Amino acid sequence: MAGSGEQMVRTRARLAALLADASTGALGAAGGRVAGVYLRSSTPGLLRLAVLVGLPGPLFKPWWRLHVGRPFPVADAYRLGVQVVLPNATETVRRYPQFAAGLPFPFGSVHVPVPGGAEPLGVLTVLRPAVAESVDELLDRDLLDRLAEGLGAELLGLADGDPGTVAWDGEPLCVRPPARLPARAAAGRFSWDPATSSVRADDRLHTLLGLRPGEFAGTDAALADAVAPADAHRILAALRDTAAGKRPGAPLTLRSPDGTLRLLDLWAAEDAGAARIGGVVFDPGPAVSADGAADLLPQGVFCLDRLGQIVYANQAASRLAGRDRLLGRELWEAMPWLAGAPYDDHLRGALLSAGPVHFHVRRPAADREDGAGDWLAVSVHPGADLLTFTLVPASRMDAPVEPVSDAHVREEAVASGHSLEPLYRPIALAIALTDAVTARQVSAVVMQELLPAFGGRRLAIYLLQDRHLYLAWETGFPQGFLAPFDGVGMDAHLPGVETLTTGRPLFFESMQQLAAAYPGIPLDADEGARAFLPLIASGRPVGSCILGFEGSRRFSTEECTVLTALAGLIAHAMERAQRYDSEAALARGLQQALLPRRLSAHPRVETAGRYLPGTQGMDVGGDWYDVVEAGDGLALVIGDVQGHGVQAAATMGQLRSAVRAFALGDRPPDEVLSGTNHLLIDLDPGQFASCCYLRLDPATGRARVARAGHPPPLLRSPDGRARVLDIPGGVVLGVDPYARYPVTELLLEPDAILALYTDGLVERPGTDIDDGITALRLALAGAGTATGRRGGRSLSWVADRLTASARQAADRPDDVALLLAARRSAPTHR
């Protein structure tokens, strides 16, 4: 087991190095400021951020986890397996409004899938300064692809070739980017034991002092000599004074062996109960004034590296921050009142974009001993490697127009482990809900956007119908637990009912509190908090929403307010979804009524038709097919009205009736399309339609065909070869009253199969329709021998085979229609 554990440690270290190397390499290939790698996790459909370079981890926490189904560029790069490049904020907002709402700063980004087997292992992503669409000199796409491919190969090597074992379930590793300046500011920590004179130094200090492993003797004398040999006596004296309780009033200003400035700060500390002296050595480098000029400035000045560590601070900054030690500490540790929203957004903006950021912050009472007042004006100036902050008492500047949220609320949130970030992100949920049109889609958005933002784990949405609440969506609850509550009446003494009847949200910090308020209510095994929110839109009750949290928690006033407001957004989205469902049901009924229940038959012709509604938008559209008796022959027709919903279905019905009337009169194909074209223009529904019309003589197999903007038919010969028929066509119906539709003649041999179809069967987002037609042609060729119902596979079996993939797809952007016809050498028996 020990050997196995050591192997796991080595593998983990190798994995971390691979991820860090790929991310830092991507920074150069894309001219970026921030890079990272998302990997698959053990949770299906969930990507986790494995490494982050150039940005403090806490600032990116809302994006540590990402569902592959979300409309985010990382998710698209993963699902589609292609690079996603967003040059600037304009393009980001246009293509990914939810992503832009969460990071509303002027930056660009690149997202590259990491290949590995049937689907990517993850995504390499880079955030970079915004550029004009025509300017992309810093972006090396080929190098990014090679980096991603190399990372994928290395990851598979670590996994012994099994992509299923490549997963990341922990927090991201945060890595400093490579320095862009020749001698960037750096800091390292150490601790000193006065009793033994021993020194323990961290890796950063070894690097700062240029010491390789084994070169540092680990004594106070060795430390002093390595930090500043000319000032070694001062360092040793300061250590002794600090141990005696006489800490220096300010960091010591020292000179390194090469003569550059170094600062040393000391403090009393404890380590495992033993008294020790802690210290930090700071080398400002060229990023700040090496002569200490900043120490003389009246305003506070401090510098932050790209992982959030304070690497320089003048005395005024320490005084205004109310802290006597800032060097070497994380910003959120040294100044907790600069943590959380909206300050996280300010810092993200400074780290991702090139412009300065200015804001006001209210300091807690405990940090106002300088007498400068409650407020500080903060300016953040971004640099290649450091952020430079200035602090000025707000009395020297205009007071802020609106105060930020109360400091004690932020302190409570930090202390309880709950971020206030959600309070400033309702716009993300609002934007996401605009794309949700069904109740299921609305519920899915709430699950993906609302639950993670507030740390929730369970969700239930009930909708009101006939004075009863019916369960529309649930996630996270034990299986079957919510079943007894499905269909409860509005007179039930339940919090989900009372929140709707009273219009007031109900918040319970624990299950014990819930049980006390509603004695006898069934409880699940979880001891977490619960929030019951009324869903009311335009003054009309829609339903109720239940949020479940693991563990007890308090709800701040701001959280209660925002959750209530978000419930209003959800209610309006659900109301819209219910209207949609009603219209969709009407459209489906109209569609089914207009499609033929039975196709016209002929003894020597076998036909088969299939129709599948779409799963997005209005579900049903204007696709139709028909077989009509035309004199002594048969007319085969297929068409597609642009758009979806009731209007498209109604227009389809009118066109189908017109085509049938022309076909029954045995009019030539070009006249059928021309007449239908004029009818559609006269009706002026604001829509157009494509159509393919074929008139077949069953006795001879001769066929005459014309098409109006419709995909070309396919023909499978009796020997099994399939081809696309080259048939000239005219423009779609309803556009040009003078359009002409040329007629092409062809021969349908016995046992050949003719396939007419709509674009929903062959067109997919992000792919060329010709690729879809080719795939359908190959599927038709491989459909086997269709020799009628006697001794072979029927045409109906072939139709099912060709639509199988579309039928099984959970996501059909468009509806699908297919019409097959086969001429038999002998009459068929029906």
Coordinates of C-alpha atoms in Angstrom, one line a residue, residues 54-296:
G54 CA -2.4 34.1 -13.5
L55 CA -5.5 34.7 -11.4
P56 CA -6.2 34.1 -7.7
G57 CA -8.3 31.0 -7.3
P58 CA -10.9 32.6 -5.1
L59 CA -11.7 35.2 -7.7
F60 CA -12.6 32.5 -10.3
K61 CA -14.5 30.3 -7.9
P62 CA -17.9 30.7 -9.6
W63 CA -16.3 29.0 -12.7
W64 CA -14.5 26.2 -10.9
R65 CA -17.3 23.8 -12.0
L66 CA -19.0 23.9 -15.4
H67 CA -21.8 21.7 -16.9
V68 CA -21.1 20.7 -20.5
G69 CA -24.7 21.6 -21.4
R70 CA -24.4 25.3 -20.5
P71 CA -24.1 28.0 -23.2
F72 CA -20.5 28.8 -22.3
P73 CA -17.5 28.7 -24.7
V74 CA -15.7 26.1 -22.6
A75 CA -18.7 23.8 -22.9
D76 CA -19.0 24.3 -26.6
A77 CA -15.3 23.6 -27.2
Y78 CA -15.8 20.4 -25.3
R79 CA -19.0 19.2 -26.9
L80 CA -18.2 20.2 -30.5
G81 CA -14.5 19.4 -30.3
V82 CA -13.4 22.6 -32.0
Q83 CA -11.6 25.8 -31.0
V84 CA -13.8 28.7 -29.8
V85 CA -12.2 32.1 -30.3
L86 CA -13.7 35.2 -28.9
P87 CA -11.6 38.2 -29.9
N88 CA -13.4 40.9 -27.8
A89 CA -16.3 41.7 -25.5
T90 CA -18.6 42.4 -28.4
E91 CA -18.3 39.0 -29.9
T92 CA -18.5 37.4 -26.4
V93 CA -21.8 39.2 -25.7
R94 CA -23.2 38.2 -29.1
R95 CA -22.4 34.5 -28.8
Y96 CA -22.3 33.9 -25.1
P97 CA -24.4 36.5 -23.2
Q98 CA -24.4 34.4 -19.9
F99 CA -20.6 34.2 -19.9
A100 CA -20.3 37.9 -20.6
A101 CA -22.7 38.7 -17.8
G102 CA -20.5 37.0 -15.3
L103 CA -17.3 38.6 -16.5
P104 CA -18.4 42.0 -17.9
F105 CA -14.9 43.2 -18.8
P106 CA -13.2 44.1 -22.1
F107 CA -11.2 40.9 -22.8
G108 CA -11.0 38.1 -25.3
S109 CA -10.7 34.4 -24.9
V110 CA -9.6 31.2 -26.6
H111 CA -10.9 27.7 -25.7
V112 CA -9.2 24.6 -27.2
P113 CA -10.5 21.0 -26.7
V114 CA -7.9 18.5 -25.2
P115 CA -8.3 15.4 -27.4
G116 CA -8.4 11.9 -25.9
G117 CA -10.5 9.1 -27.3
A118 CA -14.1 9.4 -28.4
E119 CA -14.6 12.7 -26.7
P120 CA -12.2 15.4 -25.3
L121 CA -10.5 15.0 -21.9
G122 CA -11.1 18.6 -21.2
V123 CA -10.5 22.2 -22.5
L124 CA -7.4 24.4 -22.5
T125 CA -8.7 28.0 -22.0
V126 CA -6.9 31.4 -22.2
L127 CA -8.2 34.8 -21.3
R128 CA -6.4 37.6 -23.1
P129 CA -6.6 41.3 -23.9
A130 CA -9.4 42.3 -26.3
V131 CA -8.4 42.8 -29.9
A132 CA -10.2 44.0 -33.1
E133 CA -11.7 41.1 -35.1
S134 CA -9.1 41.7 -37.9
V135 CA -6.1 41.8 -35.5
D136 CA -5.0 38.5 -34.2
E137 CA -1.2 38.7 -34.4
L138 CA -0.6 37.3 -30.9
L139 CA -2.8 34.2 -31.4
D140 CA -1.0 31.0 -32.7
R141 CA -3.9 28.6 -33.2
D142 CA -1.7 25.8 -34.5
L143 CA 0.5 26.0 -31.5
L144 CA -2.5 26.0 -29.2
D145 CA -3.7 22.8 -31.0
R146 CA -0.3 21.2 -30.6
L147 CA -0.2 22.1 -26.9
A148 CA -3.7 20.6 -26.4
E149 CA -2.8 17.5 -28.3
G150 CA 0.4 17.0 -26.4
L151 CA -1.4 17.5 -23.1
G152 CA -4.0 14.9 -24.2
A153 CA -1.3 12.4 -25.1
E154 CA 0.5 12.9 -21.8
L155 CA -2.7 12.6 -19.8
L156 CA -3.6 9.3 -21.6
G157 CA 0.0 8.1 -20.9
L158 CA -0.5 8.7 -17.1
A159 CA -3.9 6.9 -17.4
D160 CA -2.3 3.9 -19.2
G161 CA -4.3 4.7 -22.3
D162 CA -7.7 4.6 -20.6
P163 CA -9.4 8.0 -21.1
G164 CA -12.2 7.0 -18.6
T165 CA -9.8 7.4 -15.7
V166 CA -8.8 10.9 -16.5
A167 CA -10.8 13.0 -14.0
W168 CA -10.3 15.9 -11.7
D169 CA -12.5 16.3 -8.6
G170 CA -10.6 18.7 -6.4
E171 CA -10.0 22.4 -6.2
P172 CA -7.8 24.0 -9.0
L173 CA -4.1 24.3 -8.6
C174 CA -3.2 28.0 -8.7
V175 CA 0.1 28.7 -10.5
R176 CA 2.1 32.0 -11.0
P177 CA 2.6 32.9 -14.6
P178 CA 6.1 33.2 -15.9
A179 CA 7.6 36.7 -15.2
R180 CA 7.5 39.2 -18.0
L181 CA 9.9 41.5 -16.3
P182 CA 13.6 40.6 -15.9
A183 CA 13.5 40.7 -12.1
R184 CA 9.9 40.6 -10.9
A185 CA 9.0 41.3 -7.3
A186 CA 9.0 38.2 -5.2
A187 CA 8.6 37.3 -1.5
G188 CA 9.4 34.2 0.6
R189 CA 8.6 33.2 4.1
F190 CA 10.6 31.6 6.9
S191 CA 10.3 30.8 10.6
W192 CA 13.1 30.9 13.3
D193 CA 13.4 29.0 16.5
P194 CA 15.2 31.2 19.1
A195 CA 16.0 28.2 21.2
T196 CA 17.9 26.3 18.5
S197 CA 18.7 29.0 16.0
S198 CA 17.2 26.8 13.3
V199 CA 15.4 28.3 10.3
R200 CA 12.8 26.7 8.1
A201 CA 12.4 28.5 4.7
D202 CA 9.7 27.9 2.1
D203 CA 10.4 27.1 -1.6
R204 CA 9.7 30.7 -2.6
L205 CA 12.5 32.0 -0.3
H206 CA 14.9 29.4 -1.7
T207 CA 14.1 30.7 -5.2
L208 CA 14.4 34.4 -4.2
L209 CA 17.8 33.8 -2.6
G210 CA 19.0 31.7 -5.5
L211 CA 19.6 28.6 -3.2
R212 CA 19.4 25.1 -4.6
P213 CA 18.2 22.2 -2.4
G214 CA 21.0 21.3 0.1
E215 CA 22.8 24.7 -0.2
F216 CA 21.0 26.3 2.8
A217 CA 22.4 25.4 6.2
G218 CA 19.1 26.2 8.0
T219 CA 20.6 28.5 10.6
D220 CA 19.9 32.2 11.4
A221 CA 23.5 33.1 10.5
A222 CA 23.1 31.4 7.1
L223 CA 19.8 33.2 6.5
A224 CA 21.3 36.6 7.3
D225 CA 24.3 36.0 5.1
A226 CA 22.0 34.9 2.2
V227 CA 19.6 37.8 2.5
A228 CA 22.0 40.7 3.0
P229 CA 25.6 39.8 4.0
A230 CA 26.5 43.5 4.6
D231 CA 23.6 43.8 7.0
A232 CA 23.8 40.4 8.6
H233 CA 24.3 41.9 12.1
R234 CA 21.2 44.0 11.7
I235 CA 19.1 40.9 10.7
L236 CA 20.4 38.9 13.7
A237 CA 19.7 41.8 16.1
A238 CA 16.2 42.2 14.8
L239 CA 15.5 38.5 15.3
R240 CA 16.7 38.7 18.9
D241 CA 14.7 41.8 19.6
T242 CA 11.5 40.3 18.1
A243 CA 12.0 37.2 20.2
A244 CA 12.3 39.5 23.3
G245 CA 9.0 41.3 22.4
K246 CA 10.7 44.3 20.8
R247 CA 9.6 44.0 17.2
P248 CA 11.0 46.6 14.7
G249 CA 8.5 49.3 14.0
A250 CA 8.8 48.9 10.3
P251 CA 10.3 46.4 7.8
L252 CA 14.1 46.5 7.7
T253 CA 15.6 48.0 4.5
L254 CA 18.5 45.9 3.4
R255 CA 20.8 45.4 0.5
S256 CA 21.2 42.1 -1.3
P257 CA 24.6 40.8 -2.4
D258 CA 24.2 42.6 -5.8
G259 CA 23.2 45.9 -4.1
T260 CA 19.5 45.9 -4.9
L261 CA 16.9 46.7 -2.2
R262 CA 15.4 44.0 0.0
L263 CA 12.9 44.3 2.8
L264 CA 12.6 42.1 5.9
D265 CA 9.5 41.9 8.1
L266 CA 9.3 39.9 11.4
W267 CA 6.6 38.9 13.9
A268 CA 6.0 36.6 16.8
A269 CA 4.3 33.3 15.9
E270 CA 3.6 29.9 17.3
D271 CA 4.3 26.6 15.7
A272 CA 2.8 23.4 17.3
G273 CA 2.7 25.3 20.6
A274 CA 6.4 26.4 20.5
A275 CA 7.3 30.1 20.3
R276 CA 8.9 31.0 17.0
I277 CA 9.6 34.1 14.9
G278 CA 8.0 34.4 11.5
G279 CA 9.4 36.4 8.8
V280 CA 9.1 37.4 5.1
V281 CA 11.8 38.6 2.8
F282 CA 10.6 40.8 0.0
D283 CA 12.6 41.7 -3.2
P284 CA 10.6 44.5 -4.9
G285 CA 12.5 44.3 -8.2
P286 CA 11.9 47.0 -10.9
A287 CA 8.1 46.9 -10.5
V288 CA 8.1 49.4 -7.6
S289 CA 10.5 52.1 -6.4
A290 CA 13.6 50.3 -5.4
D291 CA 14.8 53.4 -3.5
G292 CA 11.9 53.3 -1.1
A293 CA 10.3 56.5 -2.6
A294 CA 6.9 55.0 -2.2
D295 CA 7.4 54.7 1.5
L296 CA 7.5 58.6 1.6

